[in-house]
PDB file of C-alpha atoms and ligand atoms in Angstrom:
ATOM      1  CA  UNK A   1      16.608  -4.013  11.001  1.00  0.00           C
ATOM      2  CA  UNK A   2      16.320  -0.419  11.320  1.00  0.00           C
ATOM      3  CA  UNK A   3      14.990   1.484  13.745  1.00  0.00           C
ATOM      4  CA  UNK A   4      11.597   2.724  12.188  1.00  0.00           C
ATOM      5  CA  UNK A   5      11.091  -1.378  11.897  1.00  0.00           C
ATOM      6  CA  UNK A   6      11.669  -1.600  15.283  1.00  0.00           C
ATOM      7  CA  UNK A   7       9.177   1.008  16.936  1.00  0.00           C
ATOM      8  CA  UNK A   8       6.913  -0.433  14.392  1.00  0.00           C
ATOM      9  CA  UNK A   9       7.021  -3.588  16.078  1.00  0.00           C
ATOM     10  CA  UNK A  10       6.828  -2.346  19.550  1.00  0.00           C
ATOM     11  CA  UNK A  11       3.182  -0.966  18.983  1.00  0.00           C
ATOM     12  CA  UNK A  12       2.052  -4.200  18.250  1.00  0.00           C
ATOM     13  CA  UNK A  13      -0.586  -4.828  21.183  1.00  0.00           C
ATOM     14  CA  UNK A  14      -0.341  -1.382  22.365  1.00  0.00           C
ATOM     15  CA  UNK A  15      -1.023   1.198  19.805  1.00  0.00           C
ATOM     16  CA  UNK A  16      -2.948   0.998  16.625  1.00  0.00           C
ATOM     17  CA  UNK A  17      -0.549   1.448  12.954  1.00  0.00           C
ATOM     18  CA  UNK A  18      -2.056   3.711  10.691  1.00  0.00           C
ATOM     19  CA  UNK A  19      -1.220   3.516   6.709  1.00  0.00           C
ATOM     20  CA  UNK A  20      -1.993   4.828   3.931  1.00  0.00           C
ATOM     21  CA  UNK A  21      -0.799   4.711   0.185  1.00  0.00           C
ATOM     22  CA  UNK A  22       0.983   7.594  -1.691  1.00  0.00           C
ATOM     23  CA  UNK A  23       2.235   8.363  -4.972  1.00  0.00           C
ATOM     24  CA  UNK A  24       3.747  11.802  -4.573  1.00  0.00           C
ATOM     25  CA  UNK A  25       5.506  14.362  -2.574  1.00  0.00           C
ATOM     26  CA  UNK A  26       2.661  16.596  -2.910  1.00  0.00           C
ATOM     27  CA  UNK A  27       0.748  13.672  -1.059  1.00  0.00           C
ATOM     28  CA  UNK A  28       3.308  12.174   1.038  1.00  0.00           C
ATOM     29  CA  UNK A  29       3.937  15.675   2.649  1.00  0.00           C
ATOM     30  CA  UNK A  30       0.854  15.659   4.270  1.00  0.00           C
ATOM     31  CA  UNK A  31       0.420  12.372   5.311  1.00  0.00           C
ATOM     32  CA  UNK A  32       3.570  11.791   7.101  1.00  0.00           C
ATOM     33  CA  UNK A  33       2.403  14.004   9.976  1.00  0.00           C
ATOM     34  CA  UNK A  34      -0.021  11.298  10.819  1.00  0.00           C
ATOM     35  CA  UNK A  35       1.250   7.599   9.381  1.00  0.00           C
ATOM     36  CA  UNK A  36       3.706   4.773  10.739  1.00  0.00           C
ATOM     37  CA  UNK A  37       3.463   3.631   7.423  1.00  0.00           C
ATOM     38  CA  UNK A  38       3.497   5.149   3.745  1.00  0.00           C
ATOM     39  CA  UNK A  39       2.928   2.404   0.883  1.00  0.00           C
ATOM     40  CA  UNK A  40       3.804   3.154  -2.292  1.00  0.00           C
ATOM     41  CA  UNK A  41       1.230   0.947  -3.447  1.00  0.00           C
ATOM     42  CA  UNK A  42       0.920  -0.622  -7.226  1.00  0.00           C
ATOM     43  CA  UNK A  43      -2.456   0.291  -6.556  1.00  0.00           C
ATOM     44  CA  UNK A  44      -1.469   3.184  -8.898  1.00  0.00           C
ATOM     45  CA  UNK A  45      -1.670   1.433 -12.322  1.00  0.00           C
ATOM     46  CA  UNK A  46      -5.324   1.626 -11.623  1.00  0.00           C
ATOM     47  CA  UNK A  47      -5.621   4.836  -9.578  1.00  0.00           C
ATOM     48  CA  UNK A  48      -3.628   7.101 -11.499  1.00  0.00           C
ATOM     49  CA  UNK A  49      -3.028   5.407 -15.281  1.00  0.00           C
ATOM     50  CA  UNK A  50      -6.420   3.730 -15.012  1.00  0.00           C
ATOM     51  CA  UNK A  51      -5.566   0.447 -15.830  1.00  0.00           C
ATOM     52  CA  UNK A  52      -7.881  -1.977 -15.249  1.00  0.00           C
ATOM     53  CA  UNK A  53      -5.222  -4.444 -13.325  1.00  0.00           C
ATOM     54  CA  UNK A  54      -1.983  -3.929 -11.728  1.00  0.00           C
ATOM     55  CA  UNK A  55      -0.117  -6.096 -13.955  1.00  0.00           C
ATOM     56  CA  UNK A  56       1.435  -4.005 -16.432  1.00  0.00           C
ATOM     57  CA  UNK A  57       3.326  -1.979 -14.031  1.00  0.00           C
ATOM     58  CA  UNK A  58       6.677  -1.391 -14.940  1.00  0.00           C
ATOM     59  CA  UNK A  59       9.398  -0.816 -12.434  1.00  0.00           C
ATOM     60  CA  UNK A  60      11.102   2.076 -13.881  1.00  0.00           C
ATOM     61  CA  UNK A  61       7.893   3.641 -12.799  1.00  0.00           C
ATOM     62  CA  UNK A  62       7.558   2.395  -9.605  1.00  0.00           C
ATOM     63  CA  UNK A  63      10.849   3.695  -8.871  1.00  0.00           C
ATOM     64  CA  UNK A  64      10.624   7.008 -10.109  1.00  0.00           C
ATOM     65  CA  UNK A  65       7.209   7.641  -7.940  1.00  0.00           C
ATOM     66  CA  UNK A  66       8.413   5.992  -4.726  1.00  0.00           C
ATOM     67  CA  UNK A  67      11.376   8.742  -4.966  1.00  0.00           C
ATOM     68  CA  UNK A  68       8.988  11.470  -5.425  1.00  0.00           C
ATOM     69  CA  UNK A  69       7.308   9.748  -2.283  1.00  0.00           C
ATOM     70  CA  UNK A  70      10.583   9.472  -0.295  1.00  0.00           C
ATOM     71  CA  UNK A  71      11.540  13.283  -1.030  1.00  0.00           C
ATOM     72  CA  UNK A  72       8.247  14.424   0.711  1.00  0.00           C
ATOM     73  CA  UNK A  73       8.922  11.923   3.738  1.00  0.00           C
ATOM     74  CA  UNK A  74      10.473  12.657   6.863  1.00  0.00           C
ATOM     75  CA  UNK A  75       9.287  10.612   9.565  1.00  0.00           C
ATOM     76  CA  UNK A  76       6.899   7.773   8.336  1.00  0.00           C
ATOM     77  CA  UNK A  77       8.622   4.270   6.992  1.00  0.00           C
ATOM     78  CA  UNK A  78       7.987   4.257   3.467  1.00  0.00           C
ATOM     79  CA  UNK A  79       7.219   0.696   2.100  1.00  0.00           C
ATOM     80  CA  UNK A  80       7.752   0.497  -1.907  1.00  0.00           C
ATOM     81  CA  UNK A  81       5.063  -2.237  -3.166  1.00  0.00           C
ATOM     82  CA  UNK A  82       7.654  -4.651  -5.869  1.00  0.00           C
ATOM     83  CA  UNK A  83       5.315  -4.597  -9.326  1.00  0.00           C
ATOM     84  CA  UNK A  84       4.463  -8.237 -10.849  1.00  0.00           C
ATOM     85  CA  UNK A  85       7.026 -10.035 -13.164  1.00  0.00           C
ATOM     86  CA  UNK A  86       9.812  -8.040 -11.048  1.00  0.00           C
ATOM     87  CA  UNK A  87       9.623 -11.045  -8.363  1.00  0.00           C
ATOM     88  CA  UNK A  88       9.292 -14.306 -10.494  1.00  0.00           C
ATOM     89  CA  UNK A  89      12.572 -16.147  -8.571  1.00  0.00           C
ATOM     90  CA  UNK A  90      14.674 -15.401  -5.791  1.00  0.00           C
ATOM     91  CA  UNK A  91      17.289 -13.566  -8.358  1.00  0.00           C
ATOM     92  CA  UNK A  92      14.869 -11.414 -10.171  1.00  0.00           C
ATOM     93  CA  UNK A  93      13.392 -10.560  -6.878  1.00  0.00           C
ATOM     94  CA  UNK A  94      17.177  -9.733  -4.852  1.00  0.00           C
ATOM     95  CA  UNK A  95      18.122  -7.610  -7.687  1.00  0.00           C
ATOM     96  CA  UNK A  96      15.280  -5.500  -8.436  1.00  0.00           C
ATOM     97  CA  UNK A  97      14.692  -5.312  -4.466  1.00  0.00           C
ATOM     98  CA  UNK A  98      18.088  -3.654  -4.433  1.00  0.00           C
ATOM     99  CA  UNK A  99      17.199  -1.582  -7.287  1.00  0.00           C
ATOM    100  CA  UNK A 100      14.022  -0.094  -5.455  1.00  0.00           C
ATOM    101  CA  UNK A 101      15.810   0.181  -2.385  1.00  0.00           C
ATOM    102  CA  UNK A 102      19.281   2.107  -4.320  1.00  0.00           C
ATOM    103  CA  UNK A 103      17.386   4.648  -6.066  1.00  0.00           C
ATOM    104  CA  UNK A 104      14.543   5.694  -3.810  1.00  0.00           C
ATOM    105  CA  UNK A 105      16.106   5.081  -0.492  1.00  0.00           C
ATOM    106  CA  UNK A 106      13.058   3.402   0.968  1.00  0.00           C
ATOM    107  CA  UNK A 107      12.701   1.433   4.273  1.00  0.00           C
ATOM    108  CA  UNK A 108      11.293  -1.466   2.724  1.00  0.00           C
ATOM    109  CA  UNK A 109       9.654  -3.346   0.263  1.00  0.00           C
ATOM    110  CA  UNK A 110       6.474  -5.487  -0.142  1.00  0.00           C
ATOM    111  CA  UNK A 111       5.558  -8.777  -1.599  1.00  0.00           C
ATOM    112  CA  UNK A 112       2.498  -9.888  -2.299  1.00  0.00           C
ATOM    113  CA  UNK A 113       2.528 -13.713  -1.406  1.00  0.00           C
ATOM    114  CA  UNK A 114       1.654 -17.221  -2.995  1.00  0.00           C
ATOM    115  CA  UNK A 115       2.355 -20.525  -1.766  1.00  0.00           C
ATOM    116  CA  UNK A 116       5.483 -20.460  -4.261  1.00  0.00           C
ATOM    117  CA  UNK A 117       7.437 -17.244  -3.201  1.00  0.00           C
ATOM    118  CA  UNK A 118       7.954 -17.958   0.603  1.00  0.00           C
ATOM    119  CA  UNK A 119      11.861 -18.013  -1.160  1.00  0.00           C
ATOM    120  CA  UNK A 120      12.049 -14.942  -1.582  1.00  0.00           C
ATOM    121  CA  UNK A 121      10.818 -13.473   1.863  1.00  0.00           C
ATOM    122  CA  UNK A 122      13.742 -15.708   2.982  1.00  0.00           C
ATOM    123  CA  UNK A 123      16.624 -14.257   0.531  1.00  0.00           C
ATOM    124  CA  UNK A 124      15.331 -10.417   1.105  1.00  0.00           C
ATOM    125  CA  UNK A 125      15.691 -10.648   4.572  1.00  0.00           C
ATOM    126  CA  UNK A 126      18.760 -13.198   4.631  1.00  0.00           C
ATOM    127  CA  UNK A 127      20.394 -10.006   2.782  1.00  0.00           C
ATOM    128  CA  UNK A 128      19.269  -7.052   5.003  1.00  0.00           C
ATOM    129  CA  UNK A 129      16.151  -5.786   2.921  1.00  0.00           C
ATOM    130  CA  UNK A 130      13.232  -5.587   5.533  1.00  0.00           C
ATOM    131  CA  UNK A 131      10.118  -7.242   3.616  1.00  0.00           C
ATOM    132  CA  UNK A 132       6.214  -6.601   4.496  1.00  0.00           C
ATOM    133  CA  UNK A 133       3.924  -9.502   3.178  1.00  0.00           C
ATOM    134  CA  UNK A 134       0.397  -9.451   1.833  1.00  0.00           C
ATOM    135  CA  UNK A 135      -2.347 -12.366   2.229  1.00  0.00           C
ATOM    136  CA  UNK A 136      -5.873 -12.626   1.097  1.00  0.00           C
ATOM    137  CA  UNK A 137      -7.222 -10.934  -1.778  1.00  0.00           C
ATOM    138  CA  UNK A 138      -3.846 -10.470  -3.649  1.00  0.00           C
ATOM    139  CA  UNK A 139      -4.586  -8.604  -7.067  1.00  0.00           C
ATOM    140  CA  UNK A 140      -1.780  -9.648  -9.135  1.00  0.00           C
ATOM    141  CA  UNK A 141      -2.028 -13.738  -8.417  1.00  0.00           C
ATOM    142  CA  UNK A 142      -5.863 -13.759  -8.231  1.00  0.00           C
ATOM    143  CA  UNK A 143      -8.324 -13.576 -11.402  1.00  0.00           C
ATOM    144  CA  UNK A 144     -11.210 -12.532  -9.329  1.00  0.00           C
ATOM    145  CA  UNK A 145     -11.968 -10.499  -6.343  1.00  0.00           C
ATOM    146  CA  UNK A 146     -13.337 -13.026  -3.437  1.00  0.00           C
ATOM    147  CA  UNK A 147     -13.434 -12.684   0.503  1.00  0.00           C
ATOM    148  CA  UNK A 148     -11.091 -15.523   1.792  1.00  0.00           C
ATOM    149  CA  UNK A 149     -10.615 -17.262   4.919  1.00  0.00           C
ATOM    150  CA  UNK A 150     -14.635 -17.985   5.621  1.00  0.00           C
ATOM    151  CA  UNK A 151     -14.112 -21.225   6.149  1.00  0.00           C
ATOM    152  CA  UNK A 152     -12.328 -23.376   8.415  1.00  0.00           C
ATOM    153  CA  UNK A 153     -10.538 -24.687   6.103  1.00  0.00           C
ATOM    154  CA  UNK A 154      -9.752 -20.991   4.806  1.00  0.00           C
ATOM    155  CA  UNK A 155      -8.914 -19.634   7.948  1.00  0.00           C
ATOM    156  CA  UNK A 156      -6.643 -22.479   8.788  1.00  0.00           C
ATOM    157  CA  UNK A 157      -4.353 -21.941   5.423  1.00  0.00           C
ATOM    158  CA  UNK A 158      -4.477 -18.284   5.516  1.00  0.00           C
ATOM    159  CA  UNK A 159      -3.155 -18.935   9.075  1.00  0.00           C
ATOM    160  CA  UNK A 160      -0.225 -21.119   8.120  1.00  0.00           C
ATOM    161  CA  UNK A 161       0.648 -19.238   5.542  1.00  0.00           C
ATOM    162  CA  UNK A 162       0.891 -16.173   7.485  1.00  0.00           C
ATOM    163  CA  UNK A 163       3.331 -17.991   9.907  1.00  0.00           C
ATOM    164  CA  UNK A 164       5.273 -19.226   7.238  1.00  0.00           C
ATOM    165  CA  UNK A 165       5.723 -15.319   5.814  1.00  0.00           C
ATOM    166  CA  UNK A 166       6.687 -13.987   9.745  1.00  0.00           C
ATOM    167  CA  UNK A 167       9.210 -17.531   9.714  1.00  0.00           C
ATOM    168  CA  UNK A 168      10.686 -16.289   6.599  1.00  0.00           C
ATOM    169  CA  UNK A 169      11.631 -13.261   8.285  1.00  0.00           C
ATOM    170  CA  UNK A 170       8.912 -10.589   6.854  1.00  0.00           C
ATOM    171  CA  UNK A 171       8.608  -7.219   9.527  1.00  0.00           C
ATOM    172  CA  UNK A 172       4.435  -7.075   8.753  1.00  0.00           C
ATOM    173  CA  UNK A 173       2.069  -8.648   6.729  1.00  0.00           C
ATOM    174  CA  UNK A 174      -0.651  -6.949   4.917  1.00  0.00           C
ATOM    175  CA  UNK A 175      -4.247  -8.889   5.260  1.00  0.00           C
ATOM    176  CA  UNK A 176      -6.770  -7.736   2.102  1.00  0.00           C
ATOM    177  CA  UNK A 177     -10.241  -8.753   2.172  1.00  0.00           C
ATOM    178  CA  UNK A 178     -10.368 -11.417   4.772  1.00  0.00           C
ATOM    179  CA  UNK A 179     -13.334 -12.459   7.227  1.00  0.00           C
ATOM    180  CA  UNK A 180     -13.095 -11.088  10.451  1.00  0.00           C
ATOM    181  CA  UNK A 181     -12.630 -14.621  12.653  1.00  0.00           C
ATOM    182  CA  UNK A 182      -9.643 -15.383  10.707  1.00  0.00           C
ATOM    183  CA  UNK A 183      -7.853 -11.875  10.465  1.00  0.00           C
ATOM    184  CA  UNK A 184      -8.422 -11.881  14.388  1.00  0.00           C
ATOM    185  CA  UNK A 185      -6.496 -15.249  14.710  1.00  0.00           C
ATOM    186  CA  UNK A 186      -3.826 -14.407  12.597  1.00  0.00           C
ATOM    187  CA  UNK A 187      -3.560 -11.436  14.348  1.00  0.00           C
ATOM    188  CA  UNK A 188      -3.717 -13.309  17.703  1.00  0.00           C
ATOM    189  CA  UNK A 189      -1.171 -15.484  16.353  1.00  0.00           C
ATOM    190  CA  UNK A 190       1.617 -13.295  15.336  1.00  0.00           C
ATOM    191  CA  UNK A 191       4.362 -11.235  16.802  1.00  0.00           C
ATOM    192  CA  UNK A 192       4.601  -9.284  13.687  1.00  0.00           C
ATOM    193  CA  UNK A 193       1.871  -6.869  13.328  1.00  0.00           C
ATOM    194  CA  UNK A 194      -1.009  -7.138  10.338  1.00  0.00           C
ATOM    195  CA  UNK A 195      -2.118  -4.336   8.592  1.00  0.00           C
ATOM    196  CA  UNK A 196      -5.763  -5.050   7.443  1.00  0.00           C
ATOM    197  CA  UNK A 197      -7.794  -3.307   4.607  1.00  0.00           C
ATOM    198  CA  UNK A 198     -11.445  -5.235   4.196  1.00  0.00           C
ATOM    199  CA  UNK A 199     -10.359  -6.841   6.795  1.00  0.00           C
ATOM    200  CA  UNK A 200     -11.798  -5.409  10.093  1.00  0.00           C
ATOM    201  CA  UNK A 201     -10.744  -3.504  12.951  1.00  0.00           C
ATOM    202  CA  UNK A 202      -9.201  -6.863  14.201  1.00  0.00           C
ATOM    203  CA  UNK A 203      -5.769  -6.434  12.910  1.00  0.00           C
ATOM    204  CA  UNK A 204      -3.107  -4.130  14.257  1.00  0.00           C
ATOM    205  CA  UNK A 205      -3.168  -1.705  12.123  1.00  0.00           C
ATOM    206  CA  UNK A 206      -5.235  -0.173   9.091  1.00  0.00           C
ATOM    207  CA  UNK A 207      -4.090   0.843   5.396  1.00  0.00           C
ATOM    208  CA  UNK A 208      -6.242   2.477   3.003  1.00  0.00           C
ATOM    209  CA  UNK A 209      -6.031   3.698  -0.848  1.00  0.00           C
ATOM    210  CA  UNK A 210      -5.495   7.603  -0.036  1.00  0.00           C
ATOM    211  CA  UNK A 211      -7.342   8.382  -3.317  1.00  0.00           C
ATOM    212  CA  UNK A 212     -10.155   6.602  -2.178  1.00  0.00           C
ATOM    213  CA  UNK A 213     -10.447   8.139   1.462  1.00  0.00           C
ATOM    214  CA  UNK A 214     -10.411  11.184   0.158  1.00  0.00           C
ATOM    215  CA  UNK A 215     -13.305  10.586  -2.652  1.00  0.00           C
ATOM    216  CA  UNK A 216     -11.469  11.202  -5.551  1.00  0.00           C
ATOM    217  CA  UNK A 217     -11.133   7.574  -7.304  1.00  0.00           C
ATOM    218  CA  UNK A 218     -14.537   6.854  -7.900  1.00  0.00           C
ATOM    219  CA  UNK A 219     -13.920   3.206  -6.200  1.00  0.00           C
ATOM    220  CA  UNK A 220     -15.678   2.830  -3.185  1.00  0.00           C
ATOM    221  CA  UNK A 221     -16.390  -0.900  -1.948  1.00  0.00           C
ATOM    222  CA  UNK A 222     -17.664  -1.694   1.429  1.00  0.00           C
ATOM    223  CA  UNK A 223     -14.221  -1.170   3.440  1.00  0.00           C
ATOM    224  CA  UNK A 224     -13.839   2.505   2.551  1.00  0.00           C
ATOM    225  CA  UNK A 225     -14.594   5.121   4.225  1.00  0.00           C
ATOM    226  CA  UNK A 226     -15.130   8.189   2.333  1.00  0.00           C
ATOM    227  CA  UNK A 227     -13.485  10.638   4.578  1.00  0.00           C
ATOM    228  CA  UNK A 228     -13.876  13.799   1.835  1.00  0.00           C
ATOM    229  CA  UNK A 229     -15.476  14.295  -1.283  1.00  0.00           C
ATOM    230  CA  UNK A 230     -12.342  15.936  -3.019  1.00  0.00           C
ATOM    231  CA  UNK A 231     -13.907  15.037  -6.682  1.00  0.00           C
ATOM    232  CA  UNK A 232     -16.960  17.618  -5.577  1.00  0.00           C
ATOM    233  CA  UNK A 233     -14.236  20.158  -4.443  1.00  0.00           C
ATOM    234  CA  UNK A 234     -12.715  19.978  -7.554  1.00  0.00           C
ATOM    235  CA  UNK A 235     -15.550  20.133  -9.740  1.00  0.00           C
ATOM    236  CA  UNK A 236     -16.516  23.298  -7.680  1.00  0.00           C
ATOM    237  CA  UNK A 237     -12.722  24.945  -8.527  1.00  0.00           C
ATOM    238  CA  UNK A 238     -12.594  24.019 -12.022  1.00  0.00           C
ATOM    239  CA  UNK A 239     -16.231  25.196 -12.892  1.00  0.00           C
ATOM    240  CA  UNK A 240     -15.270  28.599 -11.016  1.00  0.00           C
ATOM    241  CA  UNK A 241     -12.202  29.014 -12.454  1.00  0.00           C
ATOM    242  CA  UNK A 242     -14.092  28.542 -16.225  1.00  0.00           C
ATOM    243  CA  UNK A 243     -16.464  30.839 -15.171  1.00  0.00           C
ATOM    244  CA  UNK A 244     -13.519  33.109 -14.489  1.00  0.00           C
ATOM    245  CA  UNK A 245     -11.266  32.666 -17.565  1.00  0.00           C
ATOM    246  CA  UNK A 246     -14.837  32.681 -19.734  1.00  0.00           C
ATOM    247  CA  UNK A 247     -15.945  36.586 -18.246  1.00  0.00           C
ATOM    248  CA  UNK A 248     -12.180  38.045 -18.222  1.00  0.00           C
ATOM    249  CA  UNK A 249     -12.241  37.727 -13.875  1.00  0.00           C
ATOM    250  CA  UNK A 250      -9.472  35.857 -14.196  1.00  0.00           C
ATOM    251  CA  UNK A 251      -6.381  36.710 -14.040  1.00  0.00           C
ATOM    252  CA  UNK A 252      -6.218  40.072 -12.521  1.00  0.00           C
ATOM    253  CA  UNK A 253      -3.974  42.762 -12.107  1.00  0.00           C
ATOM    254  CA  UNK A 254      -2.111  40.981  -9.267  1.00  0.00           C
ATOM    255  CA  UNK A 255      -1.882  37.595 -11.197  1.00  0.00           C
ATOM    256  CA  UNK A 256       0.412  39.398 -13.651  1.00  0.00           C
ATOM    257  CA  UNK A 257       3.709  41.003 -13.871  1.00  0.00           C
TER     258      UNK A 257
HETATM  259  O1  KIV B   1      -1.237  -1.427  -3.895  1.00  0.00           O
HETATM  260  C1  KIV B   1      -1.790  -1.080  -2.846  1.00  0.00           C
HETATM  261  O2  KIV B   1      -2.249   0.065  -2.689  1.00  0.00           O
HETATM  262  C2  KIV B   1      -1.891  -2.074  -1.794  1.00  0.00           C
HETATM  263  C3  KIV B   1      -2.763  -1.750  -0.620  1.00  0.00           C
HETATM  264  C4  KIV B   1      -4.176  -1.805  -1.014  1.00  0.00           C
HETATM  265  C5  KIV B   1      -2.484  -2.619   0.539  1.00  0.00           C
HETATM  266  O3  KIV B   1      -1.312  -3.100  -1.882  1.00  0.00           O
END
């Protein structure tokens, strides 16, 4: 386990993990000053090809935007989300695990679990390859979005199967859109820490979409927090800079050699 993992895991119960997703150096650059944790999330088939799921993602891309990632990180541990249909069986998941890992020279890699793929926690780790899970809401297993662990009952699966995903040897564990009660028990429950998104301030750390913080995805349910209104700032540039090209302002003299 490397080191990163490990002062990760100290914080548990002491300090609170902040995360957030990036898709570029550009990005990454700035938010390493202030993350433990950078996902490269496959949250990007929707936020920057606009695809209405995440299941079309192909790993070639993945790759090539977690290096861009990794070149503008210095400090934070950069997770590299592993796209559907590149995880289907043990195999499929230890080679293209080894691919993302080769050619972007991440810390880690995520999962996104079912009740079927506790395997393959167990053969990453078995092999060195430090794995984050992710419970709840899980977009590319579930047809429609729905709050889970309400319930007893709920709470009480979502429970084992987090223990089952720290057993298996996973560093974190990712909790999406899960009622408070239970992401406090799992939370409670575990030596690993959870990183919760929709799922209150009850887990030990927080992750949010970055394009969605900052206003600029036009997706803003319940759990975000619109922290900046880049799409207004934007607008503002672009209908300046028109104005400027339109009436010869722009460029100048000093814009040109
Ligand atoms: O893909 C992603 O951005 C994610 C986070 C929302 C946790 O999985």
């Amino acid at each position: 386990m490397i080191i990163k993992i490990k002062n990760l895991l100290n914080k548990k119960n002491k300090k609170k993990l902040v995360c957030l997703t990036s898709y570029s150096k550009s990005i990454s650059r700035i938010l390493d000053k202030h993350c433990d944790i950078i996902l490269v999330g496959d949250s990007l088939e929707n936020v920057l090809y606009g695809m209405k799921t995440t299941h079309n993602l192909k790993l070639e891309t993945m790759i090539n935007h977690a290096k861009s990632v990794v070149s503008g990180t210095k400090k934070s541990l950069v997770v590299v989300d592993m796209p559907k249909n590149s995880y289907r069986n043990p195999r499929e998941a230890l080679k293209n695990a080894k691919l993302i890992m080769k050619k972007t020279k991440c810390d880690a890699i995520k999962i996104e679990n079912n009740s079927l793929n506790l395997s393959i926690v167990k053969v990453l780790t078995k092999s060195k390859i430090d794995v984050m899970g992710h419970i709840g809401y899980t977009p590319q297993f579930k047809k429609k979005f729905k709050v889970e662990g309400k319930s007893k009952r709920e709470e009480m699966k979502l429970l084992r199967h987090a223990k089952n995903i720290e057993k298996a040897g996973a560093f974190s564990i990712v909790l999406e859109c899960i009622a408070r009660k239970a992401a406090q028990k799992i939370t409670k429950s575990l030596k690993i820490p959870t990183i919760g998104i929709g799922s209150s301030k009850l887990c030990d750390g927080q992750i949010l979409v970055t394009d969605d913080l900052l206003g600029l995805s036009g997706f803003y349910p319940k759990f975000v927090k619109k922290y900046a209104n880049l799409e207004k700032i934007i607008d503002k540039s672009v209908k300046k800079y028109t104005k400027d090209v339109k009436s010869n302002k722009f460029p100048k003299n000093i814009n040109s050699f």
